Amino acid sequence: MSQRRLLREGHESPFRILQRFFQIPHGRRHSRNNPHQICSDEIMHQDIIPLYAADIQDQLKKQFAYLSGGRGGDGCPVITFPDYPAFSEIPEKEFQNVLTYLTSIPSLRDAGIGFILVIDRRQDKWTSVKASILRIAASFPGNLQLVLVLRPTGFFHRALSDIAFRFNKDELKMKVPIIMLGSVSELQGYIDKTQLTEDLGGTLDYCHNRWLSRRTAIEGFAQKVKQTAQILQSFGTELAETELPNDVQSTSSLLATHTEKKDKMKEDIRVAVEQGDDILGSITKPVTENPDYKLNQDQLDNQTTVERLLAQLHETETAFDEFWMKHQQKLEQCLRLRNFEQNFREVKAALDIVSERLSAFTDVGNSRSHVEHILKDLANFKEKSDETVTKAKMLASERDAFIQSNHYAVDSIIPKCSELHHLCDAFTTEIERRRKLLNKSLELHDLLEKSMKWCDEGIYLLASQPVDKCQSQDGAESALQEIEKFLDTGAGNKIKELNKIYEEYAHILNEDLKDHVQKVFQKQESMEEMFQKRQVSLKKLAAKQTRPVQPVAPRPEAFVKSPCTSPGLQRENVSNSESSALRRVNYRKAKSETTELHQSRGGSTMDDEENLAVLRQHVMNELIETERAYVEELLCVLEGYAAEMDNPLMAHLIPPELQNKKDILFGNMEEIYHFHNRIFLRELETYVEYPELVGRCFLDQMEDFQIYEKYCQNKPRSESLWRQFSDSVFFQECQRKLDHKLSLDSYLLKPVQRITKYQLLLKEMLKYSKNCEGAEDLQEALTSILGILKAVNDSMHQIAITGYDGNLNELGKLLMQGSFNVWTDHKKGHTKVKDLARFKPMQRHLFLHEKAVLFCKKREENGEGYEKAPSYSYKHSLNMAAVGITENVKGDAKKFEIWYNAREEVYIVQAPTPEVKATWVNEIRKVLTSQLQACREASQHRTLEQTQSLPLPASSCASPSRNHIRNTKKMEEKKADLTSLEGCGATVAPKYPEKGKGWAKPSHSLDASEENDGWSSAEEALNSSDAEEEGAGGAGEIKLTPGKYTVVTDYDKGVSEEFTVKSGDLVQLIREGEDGLWFVKNLSSGREGWIPASNLLMLIGNSKSAQSLSSSESGTASSNLSTSSSCSDSCNVSSTSFSDIKG
């Protein structure tokens, strides 16, 4: 039986109850006396709307007729018409409704027997009695068995009623007898006293309000049962007709919706059951309180009706629960199926992806390290793929659970589970096959590397055998034994049969690998041929000699005296192609003559040279082959990644944060590619036959290698950006298209690896070319490449400087950088701070630029890659135009002094080693010397121009001219000791930032953290008094000369009270007068006046302290080289000082 049928039957039963309870009374047979009797069959087929107590509650409350529940002798229901004065005024519609409702309450059986009407008219008149009887007879809808009338009790009306009843008997035609009763006792003769209410002298317990309330409750409960059954039927129909969704979300939503509706239905049923139980309890309450209490028939009928409704409600609920269980199970199975299908699609897609990626592992590797890398990638790939495979296997294992649960779609689930098992097995088999192939490739590369290593060892053995020792019989025999012993080791190292190799490794041999095997085999054959030639030569020498032979080594000067020395080694301003061709032509001539010379020296020497030539060619081949591979890799990255970032079709894969950041990610890689592809690789290929001359190729292009510094400086930003977006779908898609096994970051590291590879190859080439023509160029190229690497390394430290507000590029080229212990000894500042600073070192990282030296504090960082590198917090800087050095400090060979502004600030610097100190001192000396030379040249040029523009002195002032000549001569005599170059700073110093933005005046204070950086009790207190005295002595010999100067302090004590100068004013010394006075003009204010020479020296001496290159006169070995702070902004207005005249 289907669930829908169960539900239909479940709600049809209440319908039958309700029909019998309400509608059937309309179809019962009518009284024979009812002229309006209608066939019961017709009534049954009419749509009769049943009456409910709630609908006619006001009419029933009038109580002009009621059903007390009493019964006659044969069980006839008793309807009582009590004395109701306004009986005749009751509307006909109300009268009909009440009678119809009262006759519909008894059961069909009781109603079929007929009703007994009790009409109480004891307090009425005969005329009213007659009217009442006629009205009841005309309107009563049910069967009548007996009509009992209690006639009026008044004497007159009683007698009248007897007489009138006899005469009007025919008029009161009712098909049942009408009995006129004079008293209640006579009534009890027809109806038992217990079936009569108290107002009729009976004992029947009846309350009209209670009866009306109970009838309303029972009918309401019946309606509730009917509505519940209808709702359950409608819901069941909805569930049965619902189509199952095709996705997880819809199925889950449908299940939740149906469950919510079901719970509401269950709640409605529970409420209805509670309502029925309450009604049933109220009916049986009298019996519960008094077991002797007897329910009347109406009460018993009510009890039976409620119990039947409750039973039917329980049956309906049970049928619905059974249907819901099946429906819920089906929805849950559907949801489980949709989950399975969704997981199947996801796992299937994941398996397809890993299978596709696995299919990309086609490369068997071109070297052992490459194969190991691929194996590592394969192992990592397998580890990552295991999660997908495990998910697939777990999903496939759910098949048995579906079968055991009798799932309705098991026929479609089993094939999918079988497919997953098949895909997992196929993936596992394929990855194992790939691993075996790579292991086989690794085995082959092991064999090839063993053979190559054996060949290299053999070549080294031939090259290392001394030629002079092999000229003797014993030496030749010893060399022969070495060769034979080495050849014995070839059994387990060399390739024996090439065809067997091809046959054994046929399934992994591609064209490249096959060529590699052939090259290794050819190299092995060539090496064995060399050994055979050497054996023949040694056997000849090992034979018994008739006379001693004096071995003669070739003279190294033979190359120098060759008339055809290659002009290619000369530094001429010709094009690369012309110079290369010229060098190669000359080299052929030199090589030809050298070969003839070697042939004259003996076969052994020629063999040794041939071995070195083979090694040089091997290095050259590696250089060119790796260069070509490098260029191809750069092109691959630029086309496969960089260009794709501008491809509109790939734009949707690029994260928004990565867009427009191609220059950060790739730096100047495109510039590097064009240099190598268009220039360097082509130049290298022209030297393929002359590997010993390849150093010139590097030297010609050395300036272009500076582009690597820019790339390396950008590398930290590039690596940081890559780490943020390494998992981007864009990079994965590009890698897939390129079929790369390595991700982009490995290729971004190629330029850094390449620039470091050159120095290794140059070292190898130089090792085998020491006696060749190009050895000097190789050494110079190696030194230059190492210099570039140092510059790159220094720049990587420079970009880690933080806190510097200016532009580091304005400081000139970075020359040196390193960490030192630094003490400070300043003339200015608090005494306590000064004393502490003299004894307490600070850890500082110094950066020496062409125009400034920066003091920074090194801070270690935590991170990955470049982010793990330290950073440097900028503290202060010194302008090299005002710096001097003292090379040696008493008591420590690792210390030197850097002083500033004529030793106003002194920094004692302790290097890690004396060698580091010497390097730094030499580099600083070079900077200061170059600045000194530049200042001298600029000063001489300006002095010549400004001397011609000096005003001519008056006749009375001849002494200034003589003083000028005298002072000039004196200063020229001391030129070797002191060169004062005031006003030249603008020619060597950059345009410095304002104070607080870059390197303004250095900070003299120490923060708390620096003051607590460990005391060094082993360090001696430094006394710079000697150096200061030397500086003072030198300054005392300076004589004033006419010219323009900048005032560094205010002055208002001139001879003329109106003449004053302020700091920053530009003044011109006109002439020297008597008593040590100078006539001075303030060019800023236009005023003139006389100033004592001693005051004038104070005004302009501090700001114009000279640049000096001097040696200490104190007897110590220290020397001072300084570029004074006089190179100030005053130079920008082309002022002239006394030193300008001298220059």
Coordinates of N, CA, C and O in Angstrom, one line a residue, residues 554-692:
P554 N 111.6 24.7 -23.2 CA 111.4 25.9 -24.0 C 111.6 27.1 -23.2 O 111.1 27.2 -22.1
R555 N 112.3 28.1 -23.8 CA 112.5 29.4 -23.1 C 111.2 30.2 -23.1 O 110.5 30.4 -24.2
P556 N 110.8 30.7 -22.0 CA 109.6 31.5 -21.9 C 109.7 32.8 -22.7 O 108.7 33.3 -23.1
E557 N 111.0 33.3 -23.0 CA 111.0 34.5 -23.7 C 110.8 34.3 -25.2 O 110.8 35.3 -26.0
A558 N 110.6 33.0 -25.6 CA 110.4 32.8 -27.0 C 109.2 33.5 -27.5 O 109.1 34.0 -28.6
F559 N 108.2 33.5 -26.7 CA 106.9 34.2 -27.1 C 107.2 35.7 -27.2 O 106.6 36.4 -28.0
V560 N 108.0 36.3 -26.3 CA 108.2 37.7 -26.2 C 109.0 38.2 -27.4 O 108.7 39.2 -28.0
K561 N 110.0 37.3 -27.8 CA 110.9 37.7 -28.9 C 110.3 37.4 -30.3 O 110.9 37.6 -31.3
S562 N 109.2 36.8 -30.3 CA 108.6 36.4 -31.6 C 108.3 37.7 -32.4 O 107.7 38.6 -31.9
P563 N 108.7 37.7 -33.6 CA 108.5 38.9 -34.4 C 107.0 39.1 -34.7 O 106.7 40.2 -35.2
C564 N 106.2 38.1 -34.5 CA 104.8 38.3 -34.8 C 103.9 38.3 -33.6 O 102.8 37.7 -33.6
T565 N 104.4 39.0 -32.6 CA 103.5 39.1 -31.3 C 102.2 39.7 -31.7 O 102.2 40.7 -32.4
S566 N 101.2 39.2 -31.1 CA 99.8 39.6 -31.5 C 99.6 41.0 -31.1 O 99.6 41.3 -29.9
P567 N 99.3 41.9 -32.0 CA 98.9 43.3 -31.6 C 97.5 43.3 -31.0 O 97.1 44.3 -30.5
G568 N 96.8 42.2 -31.0 CA 95.5 42.2 -30.4 C 95.5 42.4 -28.9 O 94.5 42.8 -28.3
L569 N 96.7 42.2 -28.3 CA 96.8 42.5 -26.8 C 97.0 43.9 -26.5 O 96.9 44.3 -25.4
Q570 N 97.3 44.7 -27.5 CA 97.5 46.1 -27.3 C 96.1 46.8 -27.2 O 95.2 46.4 -27.9
R571 N 96.0 47.8 -26.3 CA 94.7 48.5 -26.0 C 94.6 49.6 -27.1 O 95.0 50.7 -26.9
E572 N 94.0 49.2 -28.2 CA 93.8 50.2 -29.3 C 92.3 50.5 -29.4 O 91.5 49.7 -29.1
N573 N 92.0 51.7 -29.9 CA 90.6 52.1 -30.1 C 90.1 51.7 -31.4 O 90.0 52.5 -32.4
V574 N 89.9 50.4 -31.6 CA 89.3 49.9 -32.8 C 88.1 49.1 -32.4 O 87.8 48.8 -31.3
S575 N 87.3 48.8 -33.4 CA 86.0 48.0 -33.1 C 86.3 46.6 -32.6 O 87.4 46.1 -32.9
N576 N 85.4 46.0 -32.0 CA 85.6 44.7 -31.4 C 85.9 43.7 -32.5 O 86.7 42.8 -32.4
S577 N 85.1 43.7 -33.6 CA 85.2 42.7 -34.6 C 86.6 42.9 -35.3 O 87.3 41.9 -35.6
E578 N 87.0 44.1 -35.6 CA 88.3 44.3 -36.2 C 89.5 43.9 -35.3 O 90.4 43.2 -35.8
S579 N 89.4 44.3 -34.0 CA 90.5 43.9 -33.1 C 90.5 42.4 -32.9 O 91.6 41.8 -32.8
S580 N 89.3 41.7 -32.9 CA 89.3 40.3 -32.7 C 89.9 39.6 -33.9 O 90.7 38.6 -33.8
A581 N 89.5 40.0 -35.1 CA 90.1 39.4 -36.3 C 91.6 39.6 -36.4 O 92.4 38.7 -36.7
L582 N 92.1 40.8 -36.0 CA 93.5 41.1 -36.1 C 94.3 40.2 -35.1 O 95.3 39.7 -35.4
R583 N 93.7 40.1 -33.8 CA 94.3 39.2 -32.8 C 94.4 37.8 -33.3 O 95.4 37.1 -33.1
R584 N 93.3 37.3 -33.9 CA 93.3 35.9 -34.3 C 94.4 35.6 -35.4 O 95.0 34.6 -35.4
V585 N 94.5 36.6 -36.4 CA 95.5 36.4 -37.5 C 96.9 36.4 -36.9 O 97.8 35.5 -37.2
N586 N 97.2 37.3 -36.0 CA 98.5 37.4 -35.4 C 98.8 36.1 -34.5 O 99.9 35.6 -34.4
Y587 N 97.7 35.7 -33.9 CA 97.8 34.5 -33.0 C 98.2 33.3 -33.8 O 98.9 32.4 -33.3
R588 N 97.6 33.2 -35.0 CA 97.9 32.0 -35.8 C 99.4 32.0 -36.1 O 100.1 30.9 -36.1
K589 N 100.0 33.2 -36.5 CA 101.4 33.2 -36.8 C 102.2 32.9 -35.6 O 103.2 32.1 -35.7
A590 N 101.9 33.5 -34.4 CA 102.6 33.2 -33.2 C 102.5 31.7 -32.9 O 103.5 31.1 -32.5
K591 N 101.3 31.2 -33.0 CA 101.1 29.8 -32.6 C 101.9 28.8 -33.6 O 102.4 27.8 -33.2
S592 N 102.0 29.2 -34.9 CA 102.7 28.4 -35.8 C 104.2 28.4 -35.5 O 104.8 27.3 -35.4
E593 N 104.7 29.6 -35.2 CA 106.2 29.6 -34.8 C 106.4 28.9 -33.5 O 107.4 28.2 -33.3
T594 N 105.5 29.0 -32.6 CA 105.6 28.3 -31.3 C 105.6 26.8 -31.5 O 106.3 26.1 -30.8
T595 N 104.7 26.4 -32.4 CA 104.6 25.0 -32.6 C 105.9 24.4 -33.2 O 106.4 23.4 -32.8
E596 N 106.5 25.2 -34.1 CA 107.8 24.8 -34.7 C 108.9 24.7 -33.6 O 109.7 23.8 -33.6
L597 N 108.9 25.7 -32.7 CA 109.8 25.7 -31.7 C 109.6 24.6 -30.7 O 110.6 23.9 -30.3
H598 N 108.4 24.2 -30.4 CA 108.1 23.1 -29.6 C 108.6 21.8 -30.2 O 109.1 20.9 -29.6
Q599 N 108.3 21.7 -31.5 CA 108.8 20.5 -32.2 C 110.3 20.3 -32.1 O 110.7 19.2 -32.1
S600 N 111.0 21.4 -32.1 CA 112.4 21.3 -32.0 C 112.9 20.9 -30.6 O 114.0 20.5 -30.4
R601 N 112.0 21.1 -29.6 CA 112.4 20.8 -28.3 C 112.1 19.4 -27.9 O 112.6 18.9 -26.8
G602 N 111.4 18.7 -28.7 CA 111.1 17.3 -28.3 C 109.6 16.9 -28.3 O 108.8 17.8 -28.1
G603 N 109.3 15.7 -28.5 CA 107.9 15.3 -28.5 C 107.2 15.3 -27.2 O 106.0 15.6 -27.2
S604 N 107.9 15.2 -26.1 CA 107.2 15.1 -24.8 C 106.6 16.5 -24.5 O 105.5 16.6 -24.0
T605 N 107.4 17.5 -24.8 CA 106.9 18.9 -24.5 C 105.7 19.2 -25.3 O 104.7 19.8 -24.9
M606 N 105.7 18.7 -26.6 CA 104.5 19.0 -27.4 C 103.3 18.2 -26.9 O 102.2 18.8 -26.9
D607 N 103.5 17.0 -26.4 CA 102.4 16.3 -25.8 C 101.8 17.0 -24.6 O 100.6 17.1 -24.4
D608 N 102.7 17.6 -23.8 CA 102.2 18.3 -22.6 C 101.4 19.6 -23.0 O 100.3 19.8 -22.5
E609 N 101.9 20.3 -24.1 CA 101.1 21.4 -24.6 C 99.8 21.0 -25.2 O 98.8 21.7 -25.0
E610 N 99.8 19.9 -25.8 CA 98.5 19.4 -26.4 C 97.5 19.0 -25.3 O 96.3 19.3 -25.5
N611 N 98.0 18.5 -24.2 CA 97.1 18.2 -23.1 C 96.5 19.5 -22.6 O 95.2 19.5 -22.3
L612 N 97.3 20.5 -22.4 CA 96.8 21.8 -21.9 C 95.8 22.4 -22.9 O 94.8 23.0 -22.5
A613 N 96.1 22.2 -24.2 CA 95.2 22.8 -25.2 C 93.9 22.1 -25.1 O 92.8 22.7 -25.3
V614 N 93.9 20.8 -24.9 CA 92.6 20.0 -24.8 C 91.8 20.5 -23.6 O 90.6 20.7 -23.7
L615 N 92.5 20.8 -22.5 CA 91.8 21.3 -21.3 C 91.2 22.7 -21.5 O 90.1 23.0 -21.1
R616 N 92.0 23.5 -22.2 CA 91.5 24.9 -22.5 C 90.3 24.8 -23.4 O 89.3 25.6 -23.2
Q617 N 90.4 23.9 -24.4 CA 89.2 23.8 -25.3 C 88.0 23.3 -24.6 O 86.9 23.7 -24.8
H618 N 88.2 22.4 -23.6 CA 87.1 21.9 -22.8 C 86.5 23.0 -22.0 O 85.2 23.1 -21.9
V619 N 87.3 23.9 -21.4 CA 86.7 25.0 -20.6 C 86.0 25.9 -21.6 O 84.9 26.4 -21.3
M620 N 86.6 26.2 -22.8 CA 85.9 27.1 -23.7 C 84.6 26.5 -24.2 O 83.6 27.3 -24.3
N621 N 84.6 25.2 -24.4 CA 83.3 24.6 -24.9 C 82.2 24.7 -23.8 O 81.1 25.0 -24.1
E622 N 82.6 24.5 -22.5 CA 81.7 24.7 -21.4 C 81.2 26.1 -21.3 O 80.0 26.4 -21.1
L623 N 82.1 27.1 -21.5 CA 81.7 28.5 -21.4 C 80.7 28.8 -22.5 O 79.7 29.5 -22.2
I624 N 80.9 28.4 -23.7 CA 80.0 28.7 -24.8 C 78.7 28.0 -24.7 O 77.6 28.6 -24.9
E625 N 78.8 26.7 -24.4 CA 77.5 25.9 -24.2 C 76.6 26.5 -23.1 O 75.4 26.6 -23.3
T626 N 77.2 26.7 -22.0 CA 76.5 27.3 -20.9 C 75.9 28.7 -21.2 O 74.9 29.1 -20.7
E627 N 76.7 29.4 -22.0 CA 76.3 30.8 -22.3 C 75.0 30.7 -23.2 O 74.1 31.5 -23.1
R628 N 75.1 29.8 -24.2 CA 73.9 29.6 -25.0 C 72.7 29.1 -24.2 O 71.6 29.6 -24.5
A629 N 72.9 28.2 -23.3 CA 71.8 27.7 -22.5 C 71.2 28.9 -21.6 O 70.0 29.0 -21.5
Y630 N 72.1 29.7 -21.2 CA 71.7 30.9 -20.3 C 70.9 31.8 -21.1 O 69.8 32.3 -20.6
V631 N 71.3 32.1 -22.3 CA 70.5 33.1 -23.2 C 69.2 32.5 -23.5 O 68.1 33.2 -23.5
E632 N 69.1 31.2 -23.8 CA 67.8 30.5 -24.1 C 66.9 30.6 -22.8 O 65.7 30.8 -23.0
E633 N 67.4 30.4 -21.7 CA 66.6 30.4 -20.4 C 66.1 31.8 -20.2 O 64.9 32.0 -19.8
L634 N 66.9 32.8 -20.4 CA 66.4 34.2 -20.3 C 65.3 34.5 -21.2 O 64.3 35.1 -20.9
L635 N 65.5 34.1 -22.5 CA 64.4 34.3 -23.5 C 63.1 33.6 -23.1 O 62.0 34.1 -23.3
C636 N 63.3 32.4 -22.6 CA 62.1 31.6 -22.2 C 61.4 32.3 -21.1 O 60.1 32.4 -21.1
V637 N 62.0 32.9 -20.1 CA 61.4 33.6 -19.0 C 60.7 34.8 -19.5 O 59.6 35.2 -19.1
L638 N 61.4 35.6 -20.4 CA 60.8 36.9 -20.9 C 59.6 36.6 -21.7 O 58.6 37.4 -21.6
E639 N 59.6 35.6 -22.5 CA 58.5 35.3 -23.4 C 57.4 34.6 -22.7 O 56.2 34.8 -22.9
G640 N 57.8 33.6 -21.8 CA 56.8 32.8 -21.1 C 56.1 33.3 -19.9 O 55.1 32.9 -19.5
Y641 N 56.8 34.3 -19.3 CA 56.3 34.9 -18.1 C 56.1 36.4 -18.2 O 54.9 36.9 -18.1
A642 N 57.1 37.2 -18.5 CA 57.1 38.7 -18.6 C 56.1 39.1 -19.6 O 55.2 40.0 -19.4
A643 N 56.2 38.5 -20.8 CA 55.3 38.9 -21.9 C 53.8 38.6 -21.6 O 52.9 39.3 -22.0
E644 N 53.6 37.4 -20.9 CA 52.3 37.0 -20.6 C 51.6 37.9 -19.6 O 50.4 37.9 -19.5
M645 N 52.4 38.7 -18.8 CA 51.7 39.6 -17.9 C 51.1 40.8 -18.6 O 50.2 41.5 -18.1
D646 N 51.4 41.0 -19.9 CA 50.8 42.0 -20.8 C 49.8 41.4 -21.7 O 49.2 42.1 -22.5
N647 N 49.6 40.1 -21.6 CA 48.6 39.4 -22.5 C 47.2 39.6 -22.0 O 46.9 39.1 -20.9
P648 N 46.3 40.2 -22.7 CA 44.9 40.4 -22.2 C 44.2 39.1 -21.9 O 43.3 39.1 -21.1
L649 N 44.6 38.0 -22.6 CA 43.9 36.7 -22.4 C 44.3 36.1 -21.1 O 43.6 35.2 -20.6
M650 N 45.4 36.6 -20.5 CA 45.8 36.0 -19.2 C 45.6 37.0 -18.1 O 45.9 36.7 -16.9
A651 N 45.0 38.2 -18.4 CA 44.8 39.2 -17.4 C 43.9 38.7 -16.2 O 44.1 39.1 -15.1
H652 N 42.9 37.9 -16.5 CA 42.0 37.4 -15.4 C 42.7 36.5 -14.5 O 42.2 36.3 -13.4
L653 N 43.9 35.9 -14.8 CA 44.6 35.0 -13.9 C 45.5 35.8 -13.0 O 46.0 35.2 -12.0
I654 N 45.8 37.1 -13.3 CA 46.8 37.8 -12.6 C 46.1 38.5 -11.4 O 45.1 39.2 -11.5
P655 N 46.6 38.3 -10.1 CA 46.0 39.0 -9.0 C 46.1 40.5 -9.1 O 47.1 41.0 -9.7
P656 N 45.1 41.2 -8.7 CA 45.2 42.7 -8.8 C 46.4 43.3 -8.2 O 47.0 44.3 -8.7
E657 N 46.9 42.7 -7.1 CA 48.1 43.3 -6.4 C 49.4 43.1 -7.2 O 50.4 43.7 -7.0
L658 N 49.3 42.1 -8.2 CA 50.5 41.8 -9.0 C 50.6 42.6 -10.3 O 51.6 42.7 -10.9
Q659 N 49.5 43.2 -10.7 CA 49.4 43.9 -12.0 C 50.3 45.2 -11.9 O 50.4 45.8 -10.9
N660 N 50.9 45.5 -13.0 CA 51.8 46.6 -13.2 C 53.0 46.5 -12.3 O 53.6 47.6 -12.0
K661 N 53.4 45.3 -12.0 CA 54.7 45.1 -11.2 C 55.6 44.2 -11.9 O 56.5 43.6 -11.2
K662 N 55.6 44.2 -13.2 CA 56.5 43.4 -14.0 C 57.9 43.8 -13.8 O 58.9 43.0 -13.7
D663 N 58.2 45.2 -13.7 CA 59.5 45.7 -13.6 C 60.1 45.3 -12.3 O 61.3 45.1 -12.1
I664 N 59.3 45.2 -11.2 CA 59.8 44.8 -9.9 C 60.2 43.3 -9.9 O 61.2 42.9 -9.4
L665 N 59.3 42.5 -10.5 CA 59.5 41.0 -10.5 C 60.7 40.6 -11.4 O 61.5 39.8 -11.0
F666 N 60.9 41.2 -12.6 CA 61.9 40.8 -13.5 C 63.1 41.7 -13.6 O 64.1 41.4 -14.2
G667 N 63.0 42.9 -12.9 CA 64.1 43.8 -12.9 C 64.5 44.2 -14.3 O 63.7 44.4 -15.2
N668 N 65.8 44.3 -14.6 CA 66.3 44.6 -15.9 C 66.8 43.3 -16.6 O 67.8 43.3 -17.3
M669 N 66.1 42.2 -16.5 CA 66.4 41.0 -17.1 C 66.4 41.1 -18.6 O 67.3 40.5 -19.3
E670 N 65.5 41.9 -19.2 CA 65.5 42.1 -20.6 C 66.8 42.8 -21.1 O 67.3 42.4 -22.2
E671 N 67.3 43.7 -20.4 CA 68.5 44.4 -20.7 C 69.7 43.4 -20.7 O 70.6 43.4 -21.6
I672 N 69.7 42.5 -19.7 CA 70.7 41.5 -19.6 C 70.7 40.5 -20.8 O 71.7 40.2 -21.4
Y673 N 69.4 40.2 -21.1 CA 69.3 39.3 -22.3 C 69.8 39.9 -23.6 O 70.5 39.2 -24.3
H674 N 69.4 41.1 -23.9 CA 69.9 41.7 -25.1 C 71.4 41.8 -25.1 O 72.0 41.6 -26.2
F675 N 72.0 42.1 -24.0 CA 73.5 42.2 -24.0 C 74.1 40.9 -24.3 O 75.0 40.8 -25.1
H676 N 73.7 39.8 -23.7 CA 74.3 38.5 -23.9 C 73.9 38.0 -25.3 O 74.8 37.3 -26.0
N677 N 72.7 38.2 -25.7 CA 72.3 37.6 -27.0 C 72.9 38.3 -28.2 O 73.3 37.7 -29.2
R678 N 72.9 39.6 -28.2 CA 73.4 40.4 -29.3 C 74.9 40.7 -29.3 O 75.5 40.9 -30.4
I679 N 75.5 40.7 -28.1 CA 76.9 41.1 -28.1 C 77.8 40.0 -27.5 O 78.7 39.4 -28.3
F680 N 77.6 39.6 -26.3 CA 78.6 38.8 -25.6 C 78.7 37.4 -26.2 O 79.8 36.9 -26.4
L681 N 77.6 36.8 -26.4 CA 77.6 35.4 -27.0 C 78.3 35.4 -28.3 O 79.1 34.5 -28.6
R682 N 78.0 36.4 -29.2 CA 78.6 36.4 -30.5 C 80.1 36.6 -30.4 O 80.9 36.0 -31.2
E683 N 80.5 37.5 -29.5 CA 81.9 37.7 -29.3 C 82.6 36.4 -28.8 O 83.7 36.1 -29.2
L684 N 82.0 35.7 -27.8 CA 82.6 34.5 -27.3 C 82.8 33.5 -28.4 O 83.8 32.8 -28.5
E685 N 81.8 33.4 -29.3 CA 81.9 32.4 -30.4 C 83.0 32.6 -31.4 O 83.5 31.7 -32.0
T686 N 83.5 33.9 -31.4 CA 84.6 34.2 -32.3 C 86.0 33.7 -31.7 O 87.0 33.6 -32.4
Y687 N 85.9 33.4 -30.4 CA 87.2 32.9 -29.8 C 87.1 31.4 -29.5 O 87.9 30.9 -28.8
V688 N 86.3 30.7 -30.2 CA 86.1 29.3 -29.9 C 87.4 28.5 -30.3 O 87.7 27.5 -29.6
E689 N 88.1 29.0 -31.3 CA 89.4 28.3 -31.6 C 90.6 28.8 -30.9 O 91.7 28.3 -31.0
Y690 N 90.4 29.9 -30.2 CA 91.5 30.5 -29.5 C 91.1 30.8 -28.0 O 91.0 31.9 -27.6
P691 N 90.9 29.7 -27.2 CA 90.3 29.9 -25.9 C 91.3 30.7 -25.0 O 90.8 31.4 -24.1
E692 N 92.6 30.6 -25.2 CA 93.5 31.4 -24.3 C 93.4 32.9 -24.5 O 93.9 33.6 -23.6

